[in-house]
């Protein structure tokens, strides 16, 4: 007997045993991707969808319109002035509303589809901005935060929509667009509030927030739905037409269509409670939820919501309103770097770099506040952010550049990794049959964590000092590095079907 016939099959290293490498199918897939690189990306559908993220970024920092020194030229009526307790709620209620939108999102996403789910989410935004523009009391302002409900719906629907209409060659770049537009929304609010405050007071800023919402609704009317959703609804012809529109008539989109159809066929039923025990379901779910939880625990929402107060308290070298705009520009630049490099360097390397930069920045900020005497950094015993409005605006010591640079690097680190990639990976690794329910759960975990942190941030600062939260955030960032190395798979250049096959079988060859 031939000795080679007696060798175990698992020891074979020939190409005939490998799942994908060197196969004719994989060569065709690569040729198809190369042909798509020379074709149009789904630019208009992505742009229409991410207008929702623009609105989200605008709304997230809108509380500054009632508390920022930059808008003191048009102060609110006495009935609308915020005390410490109300200001804390006004700063955090947005995250609570976003969390409330998460559980409702998966039903709308699975029944109406990704596109219609995004469009219907615009209604709470329209109502919320109208309430805030005409507010006559604190109650109307807080009710106006119902626009945050739209943020909870769109914060998961939009990444899923983008990932399902994009091919692997551009999915990373397009997946960073929601973060880019959210940053642009925040910068536009800073610009309107600072430089046009004589023409646009806080009420007109709410009216301005209606513009991207209405534009999103109009543009999405002309955009295709996700081919995967259409196939899951049995609309094969519409799905084929949608994929043809997205890829171009002169591409081999029929092959991709068959791959998507086969994947959808295997997951035709919605996920049940019993199936959650399947590693194919719970492994990507735990990874996605864990990343959303750790992302918020790194402190980014607290830093963004209380940015000007932190700068005022540490007496950085520039006026707080200029510092906030500068950090926004740094954030925009960093997200752009992530968008360009994500499909080249990969997701995991950017997550490692991102967590490392945030770790060093938070540690620097905490140690600076703890060890630098108050006489040099201009703070008052490091015990309160609320009284920071009475602190001198201009520092006399250039050592106060340290908190500014530390915050800038923290935002840079977050924006180039743990900001955009957590949302992108959520939409990539969750299986189709559980994508609606699981992404809704991710939204709930994310924004409930953000709400809790923003509620307790001021209390911790008053009780223990500002350095304690930043040192806590540094410890979390160290945990982010470990989590990335142990749990997060690399999805660069892989189709959604390949990623699902990896979790279904556990074979690394699917991801090579």
Coordinates of C-alpha atoms in Angstrom, one line a residue:
X1 CA 0.0 0.0 0.0
X2 CA 1.2 3.5 -0.8
X3 CA 2.5 5.1 2.4
X4 CA 1.0 8.4 1.4
X5 CA -2.5 6.9 1.4
X6 CA -2.0 6.0 5.1
X7 CA -1.2 9.5 6.3
X8 CA -4.0 11.3 8.1
X9 CA -5.9 13.8 6.0
X10 CA -5.4 16.6 8.6
X11 CA -1.6 16.5 7.9
X12 CA -2.2 17.3 4.3
X13 CA -0.9 20.7 3.3
X14 CA -1.7 20.7 -0.3
X15 CA -4.0 23.3 -1.8
X16 CA -6.7 20.6 -2.3
X17 CA -7.3 20.5 1.4
X18 CA -7.5 24.2 2.1
X19 CA -10.9 25.7 2.3
X20 CA -10.4 28.8 0.2
X21 CA -6.7 29.5 -0.7
X22 CA -5.7 28.8 -4.3
X23 CA -9.2 27.7 -5.2
X24 CA -10.8 28.8 -8.4
X25 CA -13.6 30.3 -6.5
X26 CA -11.3 32.5 -4.5
X27 CA -9.4 33.6 -7.6
X28 CA -12.7 34.6 -9.1
X29 CA -13.6 36.5 -6.0
X30 CA -10.3 38.4 -6.1
X31 CA -10.8 39.2 -9.7
X32 CA -14.3 40.5 -9.0
X33 CA -13.1 42.7 -6.2
X34 CA -10.3 44.1 -8.4
X35 CA -12.9 44.9 -11.0
X36 CA -15.1 46.7 -8.4
X37 CA -12.2 48.8 -7.3
X38 CA -12.3 50.5 -10.7
X39 CA -16.0 51.1 -10.4
X40 CA -18.1 53.5 -8.4
X41 CA -18.6 52.9 -4.7
X42 CA -22.2 53.3 -3.4
X43 CA -21.4 56.9 -2.6
X44 CA -24.9 58.5 -2.8
X45 CA -26.7 55.8 -0.6
X46 CA -23.9 56.1 2.0
X47 CA -24.1 60.0 1.9
X48 CA -27.8 60.0 2.3
X49 CA -27.7 57.6 5.2
X50 CA -24.9 59.3 7.1
X51 CA -26.8 62.6 7.2
X52 CA -28.5 60.8 10.2
X53 CA -25.1 60.7 11.9
X54 CA -24.5 64.3 11.1
X55 CA -27.7 65.1 12.9
X56 CA -26.6 62.8 15.7
X57 CA -23.3 64.7 16.2
X58 CA -25.1 68.0 16.0
X59 CA -27.6 67.0 18.6
X60 CA -25.1 65.4 21.0
X61 CA -23.3 68.7 21.6
X62 CA -26.4 70.9 21.4
X63 CA -26.6 71.2 25.2
X64 CA -23.6 73.5 24.9
X65 CA -26.0 76.0 23.2
X66 CA -27.6 76.6 26.6
X67 CA -24.5 76.4 28.8
X68 CA -21.6 77.6 26.7
X69 CA -20.0 81.0 27.5
X70 CA -19.9 81.5 23.7
X71 CA -23.6 82.0 23.6
X72 CA -24.0 84.4 26.6
X73 CA -24.8 87.1 24.1
X74 CA -28.3 85.6 23.8
X75 CA -29.0 84.1 27.2
X76 CA -32.1 82.0 27.7
X77 CA -35.2 83.3 29.5
X78 CA -35.1 82.9 33.3
X79 CA -37.5 80.0 33.1
X80 CA -35.0 78.2 31.0
X81 CA -31.9 78.7 33.0
X82 CA -30.2 75.4 34.1
X83 CA -29.0 74.8 37.6
X84 CA -26.4 72.1 38.4
X85 CA -29.0 69.3 38.8
X86 CA -30.9 70.2 35.6
X87 CA -27.7 70.8 33.6
X88 CA -26.5 67.3 34.6
X89 CA -29.8 65.8 33.3
X90 CA -29.8 67.9 30.2
X91 CA -26.3 66.7 29.4
X92 CA -27.1 63.0 29.9
X93 CA -30.7 62.6 28.9
X94 CA -29.7 62.5 25.2
X95 CA -27.8 59.2 25.9
X96 CA -30.9 57.8 27.8
X97 CA -33.1 58.6 24.8
X98 CA -30.6 57.0 22.4
X99 CA -30.6 53.8 24.6
X100 CA -34.4 53.8 24.4
X101 CA -34.3 53.7 20.7
X102 CA -32.2 50.6 20.6
X103 CA -34.8 47.9 21.6
X104 CA -37.3 49.3 19.1
X105 CA -34.8 49.5 16.3
X106 CA -34.4 45.7 15.6
X107 CA -38.2 45.2 14.9
X108 CA -38.2 48.2 12.5
X109 CA -35.0 47.1 10.9
X110 CA -36.2 43.5 10.3
X111 CA -39.7 44.4 9.3
X112 CA -39.3 47.6 7.4
X113 CA -35.7 47.2 6.2
X114 CA -32.6 49.2 6.8
X115 CA -33.5 52.1 4.6
X116 CA -37.0 52.7 5.8
X117 CA -35.9 52.2 9.4
X118 CA -33.5 55.1 9.0
X119 CA -36.1 57.2 7.3
X120 CA -38.8 56.7 10.0
X121 CA -36.2 57.5 12.7
X122 CA -36.2 61.1 11.4
X123 CA -39.6 61.8 12.9
X124 CA -38.5 62.0 16.5
X125 CA -35.7 64.4 15.4
X126 CA -38.1 66.7 13.7
X127 CA -40.5 66.8 16.7
X128 CA -37.6 67.2 19.2
X129 CA -36.0 70.1 17.4
X130 CA -39.4 71.8 17.1
X131 CA -40.0 71.4 20.8
X132 CA -36.6 72.9 21.6
X133 CA -37.0 75.8 19.2
X134 CA -40.3 76.8 20.8
X135 CA -39.4 75.8 24.4
X136 CA -41.0 78.0 27.1
X137 CA -39.8 75.9 30.1
X138 CA -37.3 73.3 31.2
X139 CA -39.9 70.6 30.6
X140 CA -40.1 71.4 26.9
X141 CA -36.3 71.3 26.7
X142 CA -36.1 67.9 28.3
X143 CA -39.0 66.6 26.1
X144 CA -37.1 68.0 23.1
X145 CA -34.4 65.4 23.9
X146 CA -36.7 62.8 22.4
X147 CA -34.7 63.5 19.2
X148 CA -32.1 61.3 20.9
X149 CA -34.5 58.4 20.2
X150 CA -33.6 58.8 16.6
X151 CA -30.0 58.5 17.5
X152 CA -30.6 55.2 19.1
X153 CA -32.3 53.9 16.0
X154 CA -29.9 55.2 13.4
X155 CA -26.7 54.5 15.4
X156 CA -27.0 50.8 14.6
X157 CA -29.2 50.9 11.4
X158 CA -26.8 53.1 9.4
X159 CA -23.6 50.9 10.0
X160 CA -25.6 47.8 9.1
X161 CA -27.0 49.4 5.9
X162 CA -23.6 50.6 4.8
X163 CA -21.9 47.2 5.5
X164 CA -24.6 45.4 3.5
X165 CA -24.5 47.6 0.4
X166 CA -20.6 47.9 0.3
X167 CA -18.2 45.4 -1.1
X168 CA -15.2 44.3 1.0
X169 CA -12.7 46.5 -0.8
X170 CA -14.3 49.7 0.4
X171 CA -16.4 48.6 3.4
X172 CA -13.8 49.8 5.9
X173 CA -13.5 53.3 4.3
X174 CA -17.3 53.7 4.0
X175 CA -17.8 52.3 7.4
X176 CA -15.9 55.2 8.9
X177 CA -18.2 57.7 7.2
X178 CA -20.8 57.7 10.1
X179 CA -18.1 58.9 12.5
X180 CA -16.8 61.5 10.0
X181 CA -20.3 62.9 9.6
X182 CA -21.0 62.9 13.4
X183 CA -17.8 64.9 13.9
X184 CA -18.8 67.3 11.2
X185 CA -22.2 67.8 12.8
X186 CA -20.5 68.7 16.1
X187 CA -18.1 71.1 14.3
X188 CA -21.0 72.8 12.5
X189 CA -22.7 73.4 15.9
X190 CA -19.5 74.9 17.3
X191 CA -19.2 77.1 14.2
X192 CA -22.8 78.3 14.3
X193 CA -22.7 78.9 18.0
X194 CA -19.4 80.7 18.1
X195 CA -19.2 82.7 15.0
X196 CA -22.9 83.2 14.0
X197 CA -24.3 83.6 17.5
X198 CA -25.6 87.1 16.8
X199 CA -27.7 85.7 13.9
X200 CA -28.4 82.2 15.3
X201 CA -29.3 82.0 19.0
X202 CA -30.0 78.6 20.7
X203 CA -33.5 78.5 19.3
X204 CA -32.4 79.0 15.7
X205 CA -29.7 76.3 16.2
X206 CA -32.5 73.9 16.9
X207 CA -34.2 75.0 13.6
X208 CA -30.9 74.5 11.8
X209 CA -30.8 70.9 13.1
X210 CA -33.9 70.2 11.0
X211 CA -32.1 70.7 7.7
X212 CA -29.9 67.5 7.6
X213 CA -32.9 65.4 8.8
X214 CA -35.2 66.6 6.0
X215 CA -32.4 66.2 3.4
X216 CA -31.8 62.7 4.6
X217 CA -35.5 61.7 4.1
X218 CA -35.6 63.2 0.6
X219 CA -32.4 61.6 -0.6
X220 CA -33.1 58.1 0.8
X221 CA -36.3 58.0 -1.2
X222 CA -34.2 57.6 -4.3
X223 CA -31.7 55.1 -2.9
X224 CA -31.9 51.2 -3.1
X225 CA -32.6 49.0 -0.1
X226 CA -30.1 46.4 1.1
X227 CA -29.9 43.3 -1.2
X228 CA -29.6 41.1 1.9
X229 CA -32.8 42.4 3.4
X230 CA -34.7 42.1 0.1
X231 CA -33.6 38.5 -0.2
X232 CA -34.7 37.8 3.4
X233 CA -38.1 39.0 2.4
X234 CA -38.3 36.8 -0.7
X235 CA -37.9 39.7 -3.1
X236 CA -35.3 38.1 -5.3
X237 CA -35.8 40.3 -8.4
X238 CA -35.6 43.5 -6.4
X239 CA -32.5 42.3 -4.6
X240 CA -30.8 41.5 -8.0
X241 CA -31.8 45.0 -9.3
X242 CA -30.5 46.6 -6.1
X243 CA -27.1 44.8 -6.4
X244 CA -26.9 45.7 -10.1
X245 CA -27.5 49.4 -9.2
X246 CA -24.8 49.3 -6.4
X247 CA -22.1 47.4 -8.4
X248 CA -22.8 48.4 -12.0
X249 CA -24.2 46.5 -14.9
X250 CA -20.8 45.6 -16.4
X251 CA -19.6 43.7 -13.3
X252 CA -20.0 40.1 -12.3
X253 CA -22.6 41.0 -9.7
X254 CA -24.6 37.8 -10.4
X255 CA -21.9 35.7 -8.6
X256 CA -22.0 37.9 -5.5
X257 CA -25.8 37.7 -5.7
X258 CA -25.7 33.9 -5.5
X259 CA -23.3 34.0 -2.6
X260 CA -25.6 36.4 -0.7
X261 CA -28.7 34.3 -1.6
X262 CA -27.1 31.1 -0.3
X263 CA -26.1 32.8 3.0
X264 CA -29.6 34.2 3.5
X265 CA -31.1 30.8 2.7
X266 CA -29.2 29.3 5.6
X267 CA -30.6 31.9 8.0
X268 CA -34.1 32.3 6.7
X269 CA -35.6 32.1 10.2
X270 CA -35.2 34.7 12.9
X271 CA -33.0 33.8 15.8
X272 CA -34.7 32.0 18.7
X273 CA -33.7 31.9 22.4
X274 CA -32.4 28.3 22.1
X275 CA -30.1 29.3 19.2
X276 CA -28.3 31.9 21.4
X277 CA -26.4 29.0 22.9
X278 CA -24.9 28.4 19.5
X279 CA -21.3 29.7 19.3
X280 CA -22.2 31.0 15.8
X281 CA -24.6 33.5 17.6
X282 CA -23.2 34.2 21.0
X283 CA -19.5 34.6 20.1
X284 CA -19.9 37.6 17.7
X285 CA -22.7 38.9 20.0
X286 CA -20.4 39.0 23.1
X287 CA -17.6 40.6 21.0
X288 CA -19.9 43.3 19.7
X289 CA -21.5 44.1 23.1
X290 CA -18.1 44.0 24.8
X291 CA -16.6 46.4 22.4
X292 CA -19.5 48.8 22.8
X293 CA -19.3 48.6 26.6
X294 CA -15.5 49.1 26.7
X295 CA -15.8 52.0 24.1
X296 CA -18.0 54.0 26.4
X297 CA -16.1 53.1 29.6
X298 CA -13.0 54.7 28.0
X299 CA -14.7 58.0 28.8
X300 CA -15.2 59.6 25.4
X301 CA -18.8 60.7 26.0
X302 CA -17.9 62.3 29.3
X303 CA -15.0 64.2 27.7
X304 CA -17.1 65.4 24.8
X305 CA -20.1 66.5 27.0
X306 CA -18.0 68.2 29.6
X307 CA -15.2 69.3 27.3
X308 CA -15.4 73.0 27.9
X309 CA -15.8 72.6 31.6
X310 CA -12.7 70.4 31.8
X311 CA -10.7 72.9 29.8
X312 CA -11.9 75.8 31.9
X313 CA -11.1 73.9 35.1
X314 CA -7.6 73.0 34.0
X315 CA -7.0 76.5 32.6
X316 CA -5.6 75.3 29.3
X317 CA -3.6 77.7 27.2
X318 CA -6.5 78.9 25.0
X319 CA -10.1 79.9 25.6
X320 CA -12.4 76.9 26.1
X321 CA -14.6 77.5 23.1
X322 CA -11.5 77.6 20.8
X323 CA -10.1 74.4 22.4
X324 CA -13.4 72.6 21.8
X325 CA -13.3 73.5 18.1
X326 CA -9.7 72.5 17.9
X327 CA -10.3 69.1 19.4
X328 CA -13.2 68.7 16.9
X329 CA -10.9 69.3 14.0
X330 CA -8.4 66.8 15.4
X331 CA -11.2 64.3 15.7
X332 CA -12.2 64.9 12.1
X333 CA -8.6 64.5 10.9
X334 CA -8.1 61.3 12.8
X335 CA -11.3 59.7 11.6
X336 CA -10.2 60.5 8.0
X337 CA -6.9 58.7 8.7
X338 CA -8.9 55.7 9.9
X339 CA -11.1 55.7 6.8
X340 CA -8.1 55.7 4.5
X341 CA -6.0 53.1 6.3
X342 CA -8.7 50.7 7.6
X343 CA -8.9 48.6 4.4
X344 CA -5.1 48.6 4.1
X345 CA -3.7 48.3 7.7
X346 CA -6.6 46.3 9.0
X347 CA -9.0 46.7 11.9
X348 CA -7.0 45.1 14.7
X349 CA -3.8 47.2 14.3
X350 CA -5.8 50.4 14.4
X351 CA -7.6 49.2 17.6
X352 CA -4.3 48.4 19.3
X353 CA -2.8 51.9 18.3
X354 CA -6.1 53.6 19.3
X355 CA -6.3 52.0 22.8
X356 CA -2.6 52.6 23.4
X357 CA -2.9 56.3 22.6
X358 CA -6.0 56.7 24.8
X359 CA -4.2 54.9 27.6
X360 CA -1.2 57.2 27.6
X361 CA -3.5 60.3 27.2
X362 CA -5.8 59.4 30.1
X363 CA -2.9 58.5 32.3
X364 CA -1.1 61.8 31.5
X365 CA -4.3 63.8 32.3
X366 CA -4.9 62.0 35.6
X367 CA -1.2 62.3 36.8
X368 CA -1.1 66.0 35.7
X369 CA -4.2 66.9 37.7
X370 CA -3.0 65.0 40.7
X371 CA 0.6 66.1 40.9
X372 CA 0.7 69.6 39.4
X373 CA 0.0 72.2 42.1
X374 CA -3.2 74.2 41.8
X375 CA -1.2 77.4 41.8
X376 CA 0.4 76.2 38.5
X377 CA -2.5 74.7 36.7
X378 CA -5.1 77.3 37.7
X379 CA -7.6 74.9 39.3
X380 CA -9.3 75.2 42.6
X381 CA -8.6 72.1 44.6
X382 CA -9.6 70.0 41.6
X383 CA -13.0 69.4 43.2
X384 CA -15.6 70.9 41.0
X385 CA -16.5 71.6 37.4
X386 CA -19.7 73.6 38.1
X387 CA -17.8 76.6 39.6
X388 CA -15.3 76.6 36.8
X389 CA -17.1 79.5 35.1
X390 CA -15.5 81.8 37.7
X391 CA -12.0 80.7 37.0
X392 CA -9.6 82.9 35.1
X393 CA -9.9 82.3 31.4
X394 CA -6.2 82.8 30.5
X395 CA -3.5 80.8 32.2
X396 CA -0.2 82.2 33.1
X397 CA 1.9 79.0 32.8
X398 CA 2.6 77.1 29.6
X399 CA 2.5 73.9 31.6
X400 CA -1.3 74.1 31.0
X401 CA -0.6 72.9 27.4
X402 CA -0.4 69.4 28.9
X403 CA -4.1 68.9 29.5
X404 CA -4.9 70.4 26.1
X405 CA -2.4 68.1 24.3
X406 CA -3.5 65.1 26.4
X407 CA -7.2 65.6 25.4
X408 CA -6.3 66.1 21.8
X409 CA -4.4 62.9 21.7
X410 CA -7.1 61.1 23.5
X411 CA -9.7 62.2 20.9
X412 CA -7.2 61.4 18.1
X413 CA -6.7 57.9 19.5
X414 CA -10.4 57.3 19.9
X415 CA -11.3 58.6 16.5
X416 CA -8.8 56.5 14.6
X417 CA -9.8 53.2 16.1
X418 CA -12.3 52.6 18.9
X419 CA -14.7 55.2 17.6
X420 CA -15.5 54.1 14.0
X421 CA -14.2 50.5 14.1
X422 CA -16.5 49.3 17.0
X423 CA -19.6 50.3 14.9
X424 CA -18.1 48.8 11.7
X425 CA -17.2 45.5 13.4
X426 CA -20.6 45.2 14.9
X427 CA -22.2 45.4 11.5
X428 CA -19.6 42.9 10.1
X429 CA -19.5 40.1 12.6
X430 CA -23.1 39.8 13.7
X431 CA -24.9 37.0 11.7
X432 CA -27.7 38.1 9.4
X433 CA -30.5 36.3 11.3
X434 CA -29.5 38.0 14.6
X435 CA -28.3 41.3 13.2
X436 CA -31.5 43.2 14.1
X437 CA -31.8 42.0 17.7
X438 CA -28.1 41.9 18.5
X439 CA -27.3 45.4 17.1
X440 CA -30.3 46.8 19.1
X441 CA -28.8 45.2 22.2
X442 CA -25.4 46.8 21.4
X443 CA -27.1 50.2 21.2
X444 CA -28.8 49.7 24.6
X445 CA -25.6 48.7 26.3
X446 CA -23.6 51.5 24.7
X447 CA -25.9 54.4 25.6
X448 CA -27.0 53.1 29.0
X449 CA -23.3 53.0 29.8
X450 CA -22.8 56.5 28.5
X451 CA -25.8 57.7 30.5
X452 CA -24.5 56.2 33.7
X453 CA -21.1 57.7 33.2
X454 CA -22.3 61.2 32.4
X455 CA -24.7 61.1 35.4
X456 CA -22.0 60.1 37.9
X457 CA -19.0 61.9 36.3
X458 CA -19.7 65.2 38.1
X459 CA -20.4 63.5 41.4
X460 CA -17.2 61.5 41.3
X461 CA -15.3 64.7 40.5
X462 CA -16.8 66.6 43.4
X463 CA -16.2 63.7 45.8
X464 CA -12.7 62.5 44.7
X465 CA -11.3 65.0 42.2
X466 CA -11.0 65.2 38.5
X467 CA -8.0 62.9 38.3
X468 CA -9.9 59.8 39.5
X469 CA -12.2 59.5 36.4
X470 CA -9.2 59.9 34.1
X471 CA -7.1 57.2 35.9
X472 CA -10.2 54.9 35.7
X473 CA -10.5 55.5 32.0
X474 CA -6.8 54.7 31.6
X475 CA -7.3 51.3 33.3
X476 CA -10.2 50.6 30.9
X477 CA -8.0 51.4 27.9
X478 CA -5.5 48.9 29.1
X479 CA -8.3 46.4 29.2
X480 CA -9.3 47.4 25.6
X481 CA -5.8 46.3 24.4
X482 CA -6.2 42.8 26.0
X483 CA -9.7 42.5 24.7
X484 CA -8.6 43.3 21.1
X485 CA -5.8 40.8 21.2
X486 CA -7.8 37.9 22.7
X487 CA -11.3 38.3 21.2
X488 CA -11.5 40.5 18.1
X489 CA -11.1 38.9 14.7
X490 CA -9.5 40.6 11.7
X491 CA -12.2 41.3 9.0
X492 CA -10.2 43.3 6.5
X493 CA -11.0 42.3 2.9
X494 CA -13.5 39.6 3.9
X495 CA -17.0 39.3 2.7
X496 CA -19.8 39.2 5.2
X497 CA -20.4 35.6 4.1
X498 CA -16.8 34.6 4.9
X499 CA -17.0 36.2 8.3
X500 CA -20.2 34.3 9.1
X501 CA -18.5 31.1 7.9
X502 CA -15.6 31.7 10.3
X503 CA -17.9 32.0 13.3
X504 CA -20.0 29.0 12.1
X505 CA -17.1 26.6 11.7
X506 CA -14.2 28.2 13.7
X507 CA -11.8 27.6 10.8
X508 CA -9.2 30.3 10.4
X509 CA -8.9 29.4 6.7
X510 CA -12.1 31.3 6.1
X511 CA -10.4 34.5 7.2
X512 CA -7.2 34.1 5.2

